[in-house]
Short mmCIF file of C-alpha atoms and ligand atoms in Angstrom, two decimals:
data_model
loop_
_atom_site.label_atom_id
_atom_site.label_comp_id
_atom_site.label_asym_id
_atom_site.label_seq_id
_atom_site.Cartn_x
_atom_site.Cartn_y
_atom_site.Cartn_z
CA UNK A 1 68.41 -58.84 -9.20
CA UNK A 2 65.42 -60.97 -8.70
CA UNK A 3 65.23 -64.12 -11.57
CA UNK A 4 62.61 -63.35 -14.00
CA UNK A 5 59.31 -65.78 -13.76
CA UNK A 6 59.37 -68.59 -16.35
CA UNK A 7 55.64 -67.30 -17.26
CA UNK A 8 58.04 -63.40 -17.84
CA UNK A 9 60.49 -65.19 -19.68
CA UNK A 10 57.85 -67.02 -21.94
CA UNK A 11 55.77 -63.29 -22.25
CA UNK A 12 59.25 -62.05 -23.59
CA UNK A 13 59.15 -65.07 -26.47
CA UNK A 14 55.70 -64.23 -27.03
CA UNK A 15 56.37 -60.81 -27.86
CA UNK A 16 59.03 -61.38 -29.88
CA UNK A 17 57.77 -64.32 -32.01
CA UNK A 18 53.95 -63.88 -32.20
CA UNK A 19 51.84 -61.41 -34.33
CA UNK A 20 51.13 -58.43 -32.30
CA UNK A 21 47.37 -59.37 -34.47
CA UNK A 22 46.42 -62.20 -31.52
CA UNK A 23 44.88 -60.57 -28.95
CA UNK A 24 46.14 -60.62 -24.98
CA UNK A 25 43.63 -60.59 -22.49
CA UNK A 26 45.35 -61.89 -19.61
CA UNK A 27 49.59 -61.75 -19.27
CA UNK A 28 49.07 -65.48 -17.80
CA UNK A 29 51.13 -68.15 -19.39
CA UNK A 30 49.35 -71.57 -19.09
CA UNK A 31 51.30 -74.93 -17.82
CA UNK A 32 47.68 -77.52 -16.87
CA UNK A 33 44.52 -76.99 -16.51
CA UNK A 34 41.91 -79.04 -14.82
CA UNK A 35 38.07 -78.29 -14.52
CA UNK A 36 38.13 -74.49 -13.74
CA UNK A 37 41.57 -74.31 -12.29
CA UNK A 38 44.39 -73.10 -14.47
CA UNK A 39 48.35 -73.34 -13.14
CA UNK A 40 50.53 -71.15 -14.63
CA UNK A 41 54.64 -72.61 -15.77
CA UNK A 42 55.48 -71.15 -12.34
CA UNK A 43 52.81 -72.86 -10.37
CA UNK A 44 50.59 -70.25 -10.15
CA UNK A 45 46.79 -71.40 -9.79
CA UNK A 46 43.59 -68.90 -11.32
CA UNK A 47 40.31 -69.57 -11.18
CA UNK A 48 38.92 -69.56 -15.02
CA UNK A 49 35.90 -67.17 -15.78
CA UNK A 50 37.39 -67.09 -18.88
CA UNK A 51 36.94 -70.97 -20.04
CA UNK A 52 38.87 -70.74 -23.20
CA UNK A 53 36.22 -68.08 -24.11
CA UNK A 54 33.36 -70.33 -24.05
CA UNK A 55 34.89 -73.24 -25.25
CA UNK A 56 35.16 -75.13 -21.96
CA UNK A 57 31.14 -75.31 -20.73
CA UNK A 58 32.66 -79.37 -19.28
CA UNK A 59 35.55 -77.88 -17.59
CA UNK A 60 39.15 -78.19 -18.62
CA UNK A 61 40.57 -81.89 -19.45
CA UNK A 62 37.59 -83.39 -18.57
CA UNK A 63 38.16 -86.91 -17.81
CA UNK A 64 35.98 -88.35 -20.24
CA UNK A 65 36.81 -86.30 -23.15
CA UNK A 66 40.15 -87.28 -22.56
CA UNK A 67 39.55 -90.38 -21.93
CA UNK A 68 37.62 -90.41 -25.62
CA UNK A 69 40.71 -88.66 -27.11
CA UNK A 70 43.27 -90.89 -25.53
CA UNK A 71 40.85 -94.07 -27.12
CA UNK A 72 40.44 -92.44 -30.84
CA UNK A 73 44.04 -91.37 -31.19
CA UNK A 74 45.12 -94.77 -30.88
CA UNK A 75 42.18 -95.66 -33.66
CA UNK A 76 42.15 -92.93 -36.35
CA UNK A 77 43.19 -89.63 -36.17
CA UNK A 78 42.62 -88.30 -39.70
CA UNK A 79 41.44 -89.54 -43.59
CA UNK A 80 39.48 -86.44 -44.35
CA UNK A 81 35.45 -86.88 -44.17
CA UNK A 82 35.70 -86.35 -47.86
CA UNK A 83 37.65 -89.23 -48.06
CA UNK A 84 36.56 -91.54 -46.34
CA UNK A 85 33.04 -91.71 -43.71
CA UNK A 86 33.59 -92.85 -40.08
CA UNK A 87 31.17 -93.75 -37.39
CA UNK A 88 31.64 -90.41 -35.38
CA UNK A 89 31.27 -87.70 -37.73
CA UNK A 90 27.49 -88.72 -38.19
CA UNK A 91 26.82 -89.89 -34.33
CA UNK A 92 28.03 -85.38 -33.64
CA UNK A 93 25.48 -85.03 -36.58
CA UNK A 94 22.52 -87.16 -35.06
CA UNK A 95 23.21 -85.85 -31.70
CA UNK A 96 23.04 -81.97 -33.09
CA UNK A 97 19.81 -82.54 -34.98
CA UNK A 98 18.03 -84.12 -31.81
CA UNK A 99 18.53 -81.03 -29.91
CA UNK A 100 17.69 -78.30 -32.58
CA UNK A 101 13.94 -77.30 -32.06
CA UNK A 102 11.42 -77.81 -34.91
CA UNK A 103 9.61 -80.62 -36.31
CA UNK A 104 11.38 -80.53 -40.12
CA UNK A 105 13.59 -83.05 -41.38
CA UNK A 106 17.50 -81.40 -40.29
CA UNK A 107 20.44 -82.14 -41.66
CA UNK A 108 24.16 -81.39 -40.16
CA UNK A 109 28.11 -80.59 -41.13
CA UNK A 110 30.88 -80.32 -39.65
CA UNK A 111 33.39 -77.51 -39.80
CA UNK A 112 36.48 -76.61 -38.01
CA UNK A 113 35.83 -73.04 -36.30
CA UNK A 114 33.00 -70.95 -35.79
CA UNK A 115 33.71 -68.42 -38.59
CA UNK A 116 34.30 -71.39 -40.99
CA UNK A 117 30.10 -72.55 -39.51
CA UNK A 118 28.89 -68.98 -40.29
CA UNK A 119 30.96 -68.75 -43.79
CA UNK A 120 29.04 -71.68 -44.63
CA UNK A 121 25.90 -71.11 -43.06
CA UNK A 122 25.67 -67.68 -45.70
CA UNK A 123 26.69 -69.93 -48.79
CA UNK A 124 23.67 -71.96 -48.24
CA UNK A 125 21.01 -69.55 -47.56
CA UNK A 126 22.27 -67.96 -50.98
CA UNK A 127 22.15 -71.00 -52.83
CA UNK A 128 18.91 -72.07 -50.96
CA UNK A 129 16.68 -68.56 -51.70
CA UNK A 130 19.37 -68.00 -55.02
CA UNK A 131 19.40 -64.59 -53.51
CA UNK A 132 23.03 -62.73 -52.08
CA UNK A 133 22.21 -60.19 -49.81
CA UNK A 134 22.74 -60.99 -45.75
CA UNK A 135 21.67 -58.89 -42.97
CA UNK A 136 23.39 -58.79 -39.39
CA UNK A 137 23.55 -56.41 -36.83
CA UNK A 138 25.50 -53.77 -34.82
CA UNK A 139 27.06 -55.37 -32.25
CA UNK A 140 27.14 -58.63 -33.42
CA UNK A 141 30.22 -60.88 -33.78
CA UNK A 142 30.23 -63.90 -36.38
CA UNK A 143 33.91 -64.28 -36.77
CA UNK A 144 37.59 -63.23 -38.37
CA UNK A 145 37.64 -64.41 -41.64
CA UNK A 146 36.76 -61.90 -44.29
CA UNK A 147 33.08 -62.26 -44.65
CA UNK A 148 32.61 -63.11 -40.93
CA UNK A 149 34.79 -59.88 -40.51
CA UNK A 150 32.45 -58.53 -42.70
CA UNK A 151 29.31 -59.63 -40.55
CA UNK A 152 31.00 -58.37 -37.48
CA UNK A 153 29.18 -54.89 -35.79
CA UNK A 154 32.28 -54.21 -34.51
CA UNK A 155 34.79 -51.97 -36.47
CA UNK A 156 37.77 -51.47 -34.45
CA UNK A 157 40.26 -53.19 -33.98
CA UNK A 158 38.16 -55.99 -35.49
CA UNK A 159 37.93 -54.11 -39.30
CA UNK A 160 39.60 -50.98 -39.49
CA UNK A 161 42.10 -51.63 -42.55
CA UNK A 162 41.92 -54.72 -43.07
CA UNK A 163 39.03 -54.43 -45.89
CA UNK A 164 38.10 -54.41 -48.72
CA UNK A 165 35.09 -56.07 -47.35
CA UNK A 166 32.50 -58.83 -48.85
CA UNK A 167 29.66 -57.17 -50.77
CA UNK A 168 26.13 -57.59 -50.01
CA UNK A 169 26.46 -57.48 -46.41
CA UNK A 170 23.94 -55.11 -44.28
CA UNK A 171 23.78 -53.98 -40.49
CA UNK A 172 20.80 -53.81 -38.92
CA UNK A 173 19.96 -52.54 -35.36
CA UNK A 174 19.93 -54.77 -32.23
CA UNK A 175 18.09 -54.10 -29.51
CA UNK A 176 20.40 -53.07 -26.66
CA UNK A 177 17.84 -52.40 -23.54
CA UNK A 178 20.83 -50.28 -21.96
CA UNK A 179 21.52 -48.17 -24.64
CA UNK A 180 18.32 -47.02 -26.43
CA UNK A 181 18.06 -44.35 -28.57
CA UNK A 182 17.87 -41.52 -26.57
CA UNK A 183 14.24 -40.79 -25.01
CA UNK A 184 12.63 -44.21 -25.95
CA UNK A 185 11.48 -46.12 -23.47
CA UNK A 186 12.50 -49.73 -22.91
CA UNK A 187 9.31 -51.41 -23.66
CA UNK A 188 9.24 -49.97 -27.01
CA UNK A 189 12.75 -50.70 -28.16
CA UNK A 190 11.81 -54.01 -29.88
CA UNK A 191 9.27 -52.41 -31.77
CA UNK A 192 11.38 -49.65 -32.61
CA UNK A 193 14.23 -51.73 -34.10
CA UNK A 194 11.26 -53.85 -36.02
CA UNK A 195 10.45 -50.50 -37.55
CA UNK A 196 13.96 -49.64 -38.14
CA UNK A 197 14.43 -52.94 -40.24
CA UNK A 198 11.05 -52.62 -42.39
CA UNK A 199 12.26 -48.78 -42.72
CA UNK A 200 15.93 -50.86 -43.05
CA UNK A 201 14.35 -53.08 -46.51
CA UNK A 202 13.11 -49.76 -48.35
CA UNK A 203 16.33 -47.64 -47.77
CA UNK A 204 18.96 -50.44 -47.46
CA UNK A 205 18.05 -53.74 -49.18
CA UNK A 206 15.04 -55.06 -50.73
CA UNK A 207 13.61 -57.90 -48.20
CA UNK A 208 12.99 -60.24 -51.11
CA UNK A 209 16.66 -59.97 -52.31
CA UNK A 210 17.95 -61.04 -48.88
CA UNK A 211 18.95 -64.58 -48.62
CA UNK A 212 19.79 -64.95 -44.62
CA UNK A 213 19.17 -62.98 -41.54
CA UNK A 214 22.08 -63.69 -38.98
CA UNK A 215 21.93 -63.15 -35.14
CA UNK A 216 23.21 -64.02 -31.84
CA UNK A 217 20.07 -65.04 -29.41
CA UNK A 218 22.49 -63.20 -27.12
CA UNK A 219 25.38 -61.44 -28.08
CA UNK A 220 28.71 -62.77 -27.11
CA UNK A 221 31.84 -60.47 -28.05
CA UNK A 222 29.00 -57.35 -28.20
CA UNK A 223 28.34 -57.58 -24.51
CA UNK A 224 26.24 -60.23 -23.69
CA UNK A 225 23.44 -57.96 -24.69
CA UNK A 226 20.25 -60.14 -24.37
CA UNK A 227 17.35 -58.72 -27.10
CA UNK A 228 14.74 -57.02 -25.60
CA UNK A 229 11.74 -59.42 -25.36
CA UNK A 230 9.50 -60.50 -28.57
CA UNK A 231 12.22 -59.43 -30.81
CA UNK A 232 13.61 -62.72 -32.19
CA UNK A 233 10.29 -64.32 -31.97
CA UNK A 234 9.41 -61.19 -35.17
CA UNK A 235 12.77 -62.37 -36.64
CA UNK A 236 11.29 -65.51 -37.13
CA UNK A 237 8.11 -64.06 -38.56
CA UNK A 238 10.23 -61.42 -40.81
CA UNK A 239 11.81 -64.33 -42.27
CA UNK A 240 8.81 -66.37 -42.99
CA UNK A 241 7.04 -63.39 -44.56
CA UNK A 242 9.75 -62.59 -47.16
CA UNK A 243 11.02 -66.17 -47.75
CA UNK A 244 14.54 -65.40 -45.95
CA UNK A 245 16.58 -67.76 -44.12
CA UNK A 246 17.23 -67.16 -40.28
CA UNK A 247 20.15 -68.30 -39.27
CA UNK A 248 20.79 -68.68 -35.21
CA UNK A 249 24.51 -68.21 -34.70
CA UNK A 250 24.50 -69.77 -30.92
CA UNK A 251 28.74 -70.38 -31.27
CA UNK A 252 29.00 -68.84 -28.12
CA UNK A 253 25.31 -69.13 -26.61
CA UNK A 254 24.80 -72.74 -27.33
CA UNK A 255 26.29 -76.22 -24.93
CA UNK A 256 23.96 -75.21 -21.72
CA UNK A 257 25.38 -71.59 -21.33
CA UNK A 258 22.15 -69.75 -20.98
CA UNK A 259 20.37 -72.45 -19.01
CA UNK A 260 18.91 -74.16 -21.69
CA UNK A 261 20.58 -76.51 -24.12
CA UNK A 262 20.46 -73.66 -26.82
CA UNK A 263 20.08 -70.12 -26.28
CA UNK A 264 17.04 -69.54 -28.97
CA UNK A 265 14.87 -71.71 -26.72
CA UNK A 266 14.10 -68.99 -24.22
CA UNK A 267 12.32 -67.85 -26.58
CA UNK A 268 10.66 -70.54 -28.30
CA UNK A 269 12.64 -70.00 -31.73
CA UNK A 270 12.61 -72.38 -34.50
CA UNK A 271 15.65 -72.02 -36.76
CA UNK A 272 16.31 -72.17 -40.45
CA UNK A 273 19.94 -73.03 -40.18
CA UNK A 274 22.00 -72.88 -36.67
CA UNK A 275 25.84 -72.07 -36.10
CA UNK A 276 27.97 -74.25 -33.65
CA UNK A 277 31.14 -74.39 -32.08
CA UNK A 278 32.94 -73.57 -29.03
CA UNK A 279 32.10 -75.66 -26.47
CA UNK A 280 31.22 -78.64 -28.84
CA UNK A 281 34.53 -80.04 -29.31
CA UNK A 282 35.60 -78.92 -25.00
CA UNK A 283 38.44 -76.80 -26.82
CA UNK A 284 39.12 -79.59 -29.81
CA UNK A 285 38.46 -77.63 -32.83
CA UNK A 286 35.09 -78.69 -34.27
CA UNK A 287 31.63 -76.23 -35.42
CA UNK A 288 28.92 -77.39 -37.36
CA UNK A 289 25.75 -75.91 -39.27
CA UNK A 290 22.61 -77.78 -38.37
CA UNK A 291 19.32 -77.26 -40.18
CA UNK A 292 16.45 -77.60 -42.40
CA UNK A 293 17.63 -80.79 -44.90
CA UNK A 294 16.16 -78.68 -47.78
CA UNK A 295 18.72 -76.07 -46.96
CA UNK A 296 21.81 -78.09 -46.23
CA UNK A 297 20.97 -80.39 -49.59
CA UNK A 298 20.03 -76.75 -51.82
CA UNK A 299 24.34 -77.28 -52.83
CA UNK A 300 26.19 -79.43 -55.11
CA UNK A 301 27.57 -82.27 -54.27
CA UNK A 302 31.40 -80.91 -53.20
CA UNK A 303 31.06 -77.32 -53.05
CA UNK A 304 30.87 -76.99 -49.30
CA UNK A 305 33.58 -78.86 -46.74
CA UNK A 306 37.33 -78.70 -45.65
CA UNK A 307 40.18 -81.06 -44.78
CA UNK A 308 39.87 -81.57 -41.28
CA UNK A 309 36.33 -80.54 -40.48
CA UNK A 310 34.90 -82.80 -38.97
CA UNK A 311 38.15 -85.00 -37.67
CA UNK A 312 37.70 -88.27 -35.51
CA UNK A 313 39.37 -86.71 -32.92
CA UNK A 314 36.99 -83.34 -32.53
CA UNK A 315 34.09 -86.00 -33.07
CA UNK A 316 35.19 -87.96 -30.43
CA UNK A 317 35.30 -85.16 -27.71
CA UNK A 318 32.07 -83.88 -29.25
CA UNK A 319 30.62 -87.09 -28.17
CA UNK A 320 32.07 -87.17 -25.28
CA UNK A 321 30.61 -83.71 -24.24
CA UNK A 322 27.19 -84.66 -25.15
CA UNK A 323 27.43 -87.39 -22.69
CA UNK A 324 28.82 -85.43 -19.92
CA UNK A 325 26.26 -82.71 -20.31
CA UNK A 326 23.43 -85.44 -19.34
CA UNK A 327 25.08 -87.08 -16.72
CA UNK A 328 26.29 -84.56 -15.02
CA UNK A 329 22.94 -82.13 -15.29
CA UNK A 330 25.33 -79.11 -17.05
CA UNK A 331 22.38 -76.84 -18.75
CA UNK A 332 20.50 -77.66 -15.03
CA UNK A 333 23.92 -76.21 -13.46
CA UNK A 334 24.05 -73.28 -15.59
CA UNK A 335 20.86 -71.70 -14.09
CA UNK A 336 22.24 -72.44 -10.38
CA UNK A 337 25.11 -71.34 -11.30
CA UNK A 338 23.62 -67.64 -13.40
CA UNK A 339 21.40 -67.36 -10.40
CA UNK A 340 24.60 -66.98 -7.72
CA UNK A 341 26.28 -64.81 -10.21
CA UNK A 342 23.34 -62.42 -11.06
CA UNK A 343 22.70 -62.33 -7.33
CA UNK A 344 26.18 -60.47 -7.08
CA UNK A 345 26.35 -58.24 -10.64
CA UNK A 346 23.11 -57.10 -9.28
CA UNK A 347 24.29 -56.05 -5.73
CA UNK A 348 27.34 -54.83 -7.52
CA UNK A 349 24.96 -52.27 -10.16
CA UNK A 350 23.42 -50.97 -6.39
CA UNK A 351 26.84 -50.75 -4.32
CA UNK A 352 29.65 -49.30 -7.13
CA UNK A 353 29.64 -46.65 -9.40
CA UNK A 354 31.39 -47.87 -12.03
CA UNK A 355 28.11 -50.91 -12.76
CA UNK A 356 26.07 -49.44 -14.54
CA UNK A 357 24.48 -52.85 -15.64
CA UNK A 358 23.86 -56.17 -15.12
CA UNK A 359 22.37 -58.34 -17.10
CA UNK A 360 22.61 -61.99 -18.85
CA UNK A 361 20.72 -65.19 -19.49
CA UNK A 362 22.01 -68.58 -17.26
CA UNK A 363 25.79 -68.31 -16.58
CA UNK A 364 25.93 -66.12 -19.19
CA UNK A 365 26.44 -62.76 -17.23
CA UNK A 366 28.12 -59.50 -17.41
CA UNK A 367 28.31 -56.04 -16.05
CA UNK A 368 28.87 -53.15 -18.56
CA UNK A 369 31.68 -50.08 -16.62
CA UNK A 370 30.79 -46.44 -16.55
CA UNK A 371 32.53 -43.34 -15.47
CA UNK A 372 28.98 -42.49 -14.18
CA UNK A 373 25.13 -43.97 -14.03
CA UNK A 374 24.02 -40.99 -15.64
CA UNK A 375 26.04 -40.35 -18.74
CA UNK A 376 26.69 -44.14 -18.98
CA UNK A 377 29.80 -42.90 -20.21
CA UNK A 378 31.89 -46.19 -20.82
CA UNK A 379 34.44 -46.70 -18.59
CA UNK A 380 37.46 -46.02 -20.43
CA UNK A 381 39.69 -49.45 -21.84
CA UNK A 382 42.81 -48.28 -19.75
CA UNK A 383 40.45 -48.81 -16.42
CA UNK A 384 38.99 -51.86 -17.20
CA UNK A 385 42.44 -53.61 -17.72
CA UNK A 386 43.48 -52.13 -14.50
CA UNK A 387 40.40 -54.25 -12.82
CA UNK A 388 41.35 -57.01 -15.13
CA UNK A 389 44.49 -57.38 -14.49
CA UNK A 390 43.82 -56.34 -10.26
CA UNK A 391 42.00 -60.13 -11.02
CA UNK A 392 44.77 -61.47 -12.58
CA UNK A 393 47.28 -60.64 -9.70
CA UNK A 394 44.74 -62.19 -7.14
CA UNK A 395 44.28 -65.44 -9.16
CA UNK A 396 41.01 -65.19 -11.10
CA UNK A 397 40.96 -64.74 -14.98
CA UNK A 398 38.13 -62.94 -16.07
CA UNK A 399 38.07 -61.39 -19.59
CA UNK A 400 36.15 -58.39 -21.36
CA UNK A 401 33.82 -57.76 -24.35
CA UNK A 402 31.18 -55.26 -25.94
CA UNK A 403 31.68 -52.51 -28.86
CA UNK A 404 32.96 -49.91 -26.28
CA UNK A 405 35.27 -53.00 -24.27
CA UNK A 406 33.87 -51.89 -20.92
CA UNK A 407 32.20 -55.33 -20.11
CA UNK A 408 33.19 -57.66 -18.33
CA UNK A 409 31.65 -61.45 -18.79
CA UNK A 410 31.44 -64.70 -17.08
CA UNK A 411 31.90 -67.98 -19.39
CA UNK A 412 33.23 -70.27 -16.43
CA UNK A 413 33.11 -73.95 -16.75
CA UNK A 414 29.85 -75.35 -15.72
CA UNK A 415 31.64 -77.73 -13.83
CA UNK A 416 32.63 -75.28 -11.13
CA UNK A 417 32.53 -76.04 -7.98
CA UNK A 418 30.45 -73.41 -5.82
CA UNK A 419 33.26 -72.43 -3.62
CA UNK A 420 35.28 -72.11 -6.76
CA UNK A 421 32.13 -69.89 -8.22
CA UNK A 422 32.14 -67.66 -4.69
CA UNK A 423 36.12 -67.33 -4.11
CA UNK A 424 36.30 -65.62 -7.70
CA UNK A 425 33.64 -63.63 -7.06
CA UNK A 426 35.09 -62.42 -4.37
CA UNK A 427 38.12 -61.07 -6.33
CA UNK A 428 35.98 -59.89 -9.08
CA UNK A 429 34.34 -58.13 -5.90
CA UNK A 430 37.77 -56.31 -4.53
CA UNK A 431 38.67 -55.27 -7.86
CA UNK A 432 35.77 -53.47 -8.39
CA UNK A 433 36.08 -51.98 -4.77
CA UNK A 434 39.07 -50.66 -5.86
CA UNK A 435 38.19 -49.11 -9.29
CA UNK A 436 37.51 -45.62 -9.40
CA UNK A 437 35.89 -43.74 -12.35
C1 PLP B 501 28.69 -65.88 -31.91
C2 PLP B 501 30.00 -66.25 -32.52
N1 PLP B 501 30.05 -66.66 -33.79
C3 PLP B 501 31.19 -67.01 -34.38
C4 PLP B 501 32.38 -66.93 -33.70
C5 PLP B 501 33.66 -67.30 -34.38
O1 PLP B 501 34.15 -68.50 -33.87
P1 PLP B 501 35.69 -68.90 -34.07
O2 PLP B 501 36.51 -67.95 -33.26
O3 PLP B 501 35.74 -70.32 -33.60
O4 PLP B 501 35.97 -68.77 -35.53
C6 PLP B 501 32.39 -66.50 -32.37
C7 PLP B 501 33.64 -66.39 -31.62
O5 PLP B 501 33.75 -65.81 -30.58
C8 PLP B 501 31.17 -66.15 -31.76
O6 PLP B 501 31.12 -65.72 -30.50
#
C-alpha cells in the first residue's frame, strides 16, 4: 500500500484535533509560501488566487515586510498601546488618515481583526449620534463575533444557532444587478432599493434613531457584488439628511484591490468612519477604524481598545506594506491585472453554461455558477467544490463566496507575475470545461 502524503497525514490531525467550526476551502496543507506561490509539506507548488483571503495584496513573505519583522522583533515585540506609546502605532495611523478621502480632521485606531474594526466602528457611531440602532444589508459580511455575526446577511452556516443575536440591528437591501427583483430592470434597481430603505425607516426603524449605516463598497464574502451605480453616492446623502454615521467597511475592498487605493473612491465617497484590515498587516494581524476626529474622540477615555491591537510587530509590516504599495505601483497593478482577468470571466459568461456572470471592480473579480442562464438557478455547492477542488489537483487555489456559495473569486497577490496570472487561469479555464450543470 502506497505511504500516505505528509499533507494526508497532517489532514488526518486536522480532523481529529480542530473544530469542525473552521472552515476548509482547500484540502492543501501549507509548508512556504513566497509571492503567489504556495508549496505544500510534500513539495507540492499552487498558484494562490486565494491570498490568505485578501490578506496578501504584497504577495506572500514579502521581502520587506519581513525584513521589517525580522528588525522589530529584535526591538519590541509587545507592552500593550495602552501601556505604553511607540513610534509605529501612530506612523499606521498617519499613513491611514492620508489616504482616507475628505477634507475633515481624521483620527485612527488600531485593532486586531476586522470584526474587532467593525465592533468598534458601531460603538462609536452610538456614542457619537447617542442613538443604538445600525442598519446593514443582505448579503453583506462584517465579521464572526456576535454583533458582526449579527451584521452579517448571511444566515447559514454563518448564524443558524448560534444566536441569540445583538438587538438593534436591521437588514436592508443591496443592490445585486444580477439578481433583481423579478421584472425590474437594471437601471432602476438603485432607485428601487433607495425606496425600499425610505419605505425600510417607516416600517423597520425610525431614520433618526439610527446611529450607523454599514456597507461594503463591494461585497466580499456576498459575491463580490459591486452596487449598482449612484447607490452609495445616496448612502452618503441618506446619512447626511438624518444625521447618521456611514461607515465604509473596505476590510476586504481596501490595500489597491479594486484599482484604487480604497474601494469607495470609484465612486467619489467621503466616509464618516472606515473599517480596515486584511491586507494591512500582509497576513500580521492588525485592522483599524479611521475617521472623522469628532467621531473617534465622541468616547471616554478607555472604553474602546484591546491588548495587542495595535502591536509593534503588525505596525511594522503595516508600514512596510504602505511602502511597497508605492514603490512597486500595486493599486496601478491591480487594474492590469482586473483587466486580464475580466477579459477571461467575460469570455467564460459567452463560452460555458454554468457563468452566468461576471463581474468585479480591479482584481477584484468573480463569476457567479448556474445550472442554467435562464433560471440562474445556483449551481449547486456539491458542483462548485468539484471545480474547486478539479483546481486544487492541477495546482491553483482558488476559493468561493456569495449567499448561495456558487461564486467563485479572485483575491491573488498583486504581486503576480503575468505568467503566474495566465497559467492559473488556464486551470480555472479546464475546470470549468469540465463542469457540467
Ligand atoms: C468586509 C469584511 N469585514 C469584516 C471582515 C472580518 O474580518 P476578520 O475575519 O479579520 O475578523 C471581513 C472578513 O472577511 C470582511 O470581508
Amino acid at each position: 500500500m502506497p505511504k500516505p502524503s505528509k499533507a494526508a497525514q497532517l489532514w488526518a490531525e486536522r480532523s481529529e484535533l480542530v473544530s469542525t467550526g473552521t472552515a476548509a476551502y482547500t484540502s492543501v496543507v501549507v509548508d512556504h509560501a513566497q509571492n503567489a506561490t504556495i508549496w505544500d509539506v510534500d513539495g507540492k507548488e499552487y498558484i494562490d488566487f486565494g491570498g490568505g483571503i485578501g490578506t496578501i495584496n504584497v504577495g506572500h513573505c514579502h521581502p520587506a515586510v519581513t525584513a521589517a519583522l525580522r528588525e522589530q522583533a529584535g526591538k519590541l515585540l509587545h507592552t500593550s498601546f495602552h501601556v505604553c506609546a511607540y513610534p509605529g502605532y501612530m506612523q499606521v495611523c498617519r499613513k491611514l488618515i492620508e489616504t482616507i478621502p475628505g477634507s475633515s480632521k481624521k483620527k485612527a485606531i488600531l485593532f486586531n481583526s476586522g470584526s474587532e474594526a467593525v465592533e468598534n466602528a458601531v460603538k462609536y457611531a452610538r456614542a457619537y449620534t447617542k442613538r443604538k440602532a445600525i442598519i446593514s444589508f443582505d448579503n453583506a459580511f462584517h465579521g464572526r463575533t456576535l454583533l458582526c455575526l449579527t451584521l452579517d446577511g448571511k444566515y447559514k452556516p454563518l448564524r443558524q444557532g448560534l444566536g441569540p443575536f445583538a438587538p438593534e440591528v436591521f437588514h436592508a437591501r443591496f443592490p445585486y444587478e444580477y439578481r433583481p427583483p423579478k421584472g425590474l430592470k437594471a437601471e432602476d434597481l438603485t432607485a428601487y432599493c433607495l425606496g425600499e430603505l425610505e419605505k425600510f425607516f417607516l416600517t423597520e426603524v425610525a431614520a433618526e434613531d439610527v446611529a450607523g449605516i454599514i456597507v461594503e463598497p463591494v461585497q466580499g464574502e456576498g459575491g463580490f457584488i459591486v452596487p449598482s451605480p449612484g447607490f452609495l453616492p445616496s448612502l452618503r446623502k441618506i446619512c447626511d439628511k438624518h444625521g447618521i454615521v456611514l461607515i465604509i467597511d473596505e476590510v476586504q475592498t481596501g490595500f489597491g484591490r479594486t484599482g484604487r487605493f480604497w474601494a469607495m473612491e470609484h465612486e467619489g465617497i467621503v466616509p464618516d468612519l472606515v473599517t480596515v484590515g486584511k491586507s494591512l498587516g500582509a497576513g500580521m494581524p492588525i485592522s483599524g477604524v479611521v475617521g472623522k476626529a469628532e467621531i473617534l474622540d465622541s468616547v471616554a477615555a478607555g472604553a474602546i481598545g484591546g491588548t495587542y491591537g495595535g502591536n509593534p510587530m503588525s505596525c511594522a509590516a503595516a508600514l512596510a506594506v504602505f511602502d511597497v504599495f508605492k514603490k512597486e505601483k500595486l493599486v496601478e497593478k491591480a487594474g492590469q491585472i482586473g483587466a486580464i482577468v475580466k477579459k477571461r470571466f467575460d469570455s467564460w459568461k459567452d463560452r460555458f453554461p454554468v457563468v452566468g456572470d461576471s463581474r468585479g471592480l480591479g482584481a477584484m473579480r468573480a463569476i457567479e455558477l448556474v445550472t442554467d442562464k435562464k433560471s440562474k438557478t445556483p449551481l449547486p455547492g456539491a458542483k462548485v467544490k468539484e471545480i474547486l477542488h478539479a483546481c486544487e489537483d492541477q495546482g491553483l487555489i482558488v476559493i468561493k463566496a456569495g449567499v448561495f456559495d456558487n461564486v467563485i473569486r479572485t483575491l491573488m497577490p498583486l504581486t503576480i507575475s503575468e505568467k503566474e496570472l495566465n497559467k492559473g487561469l488556464d486551470i480555472l479555464e479546464g475546470a470549468l470545461e469540465e463542469a457540467q450543470p
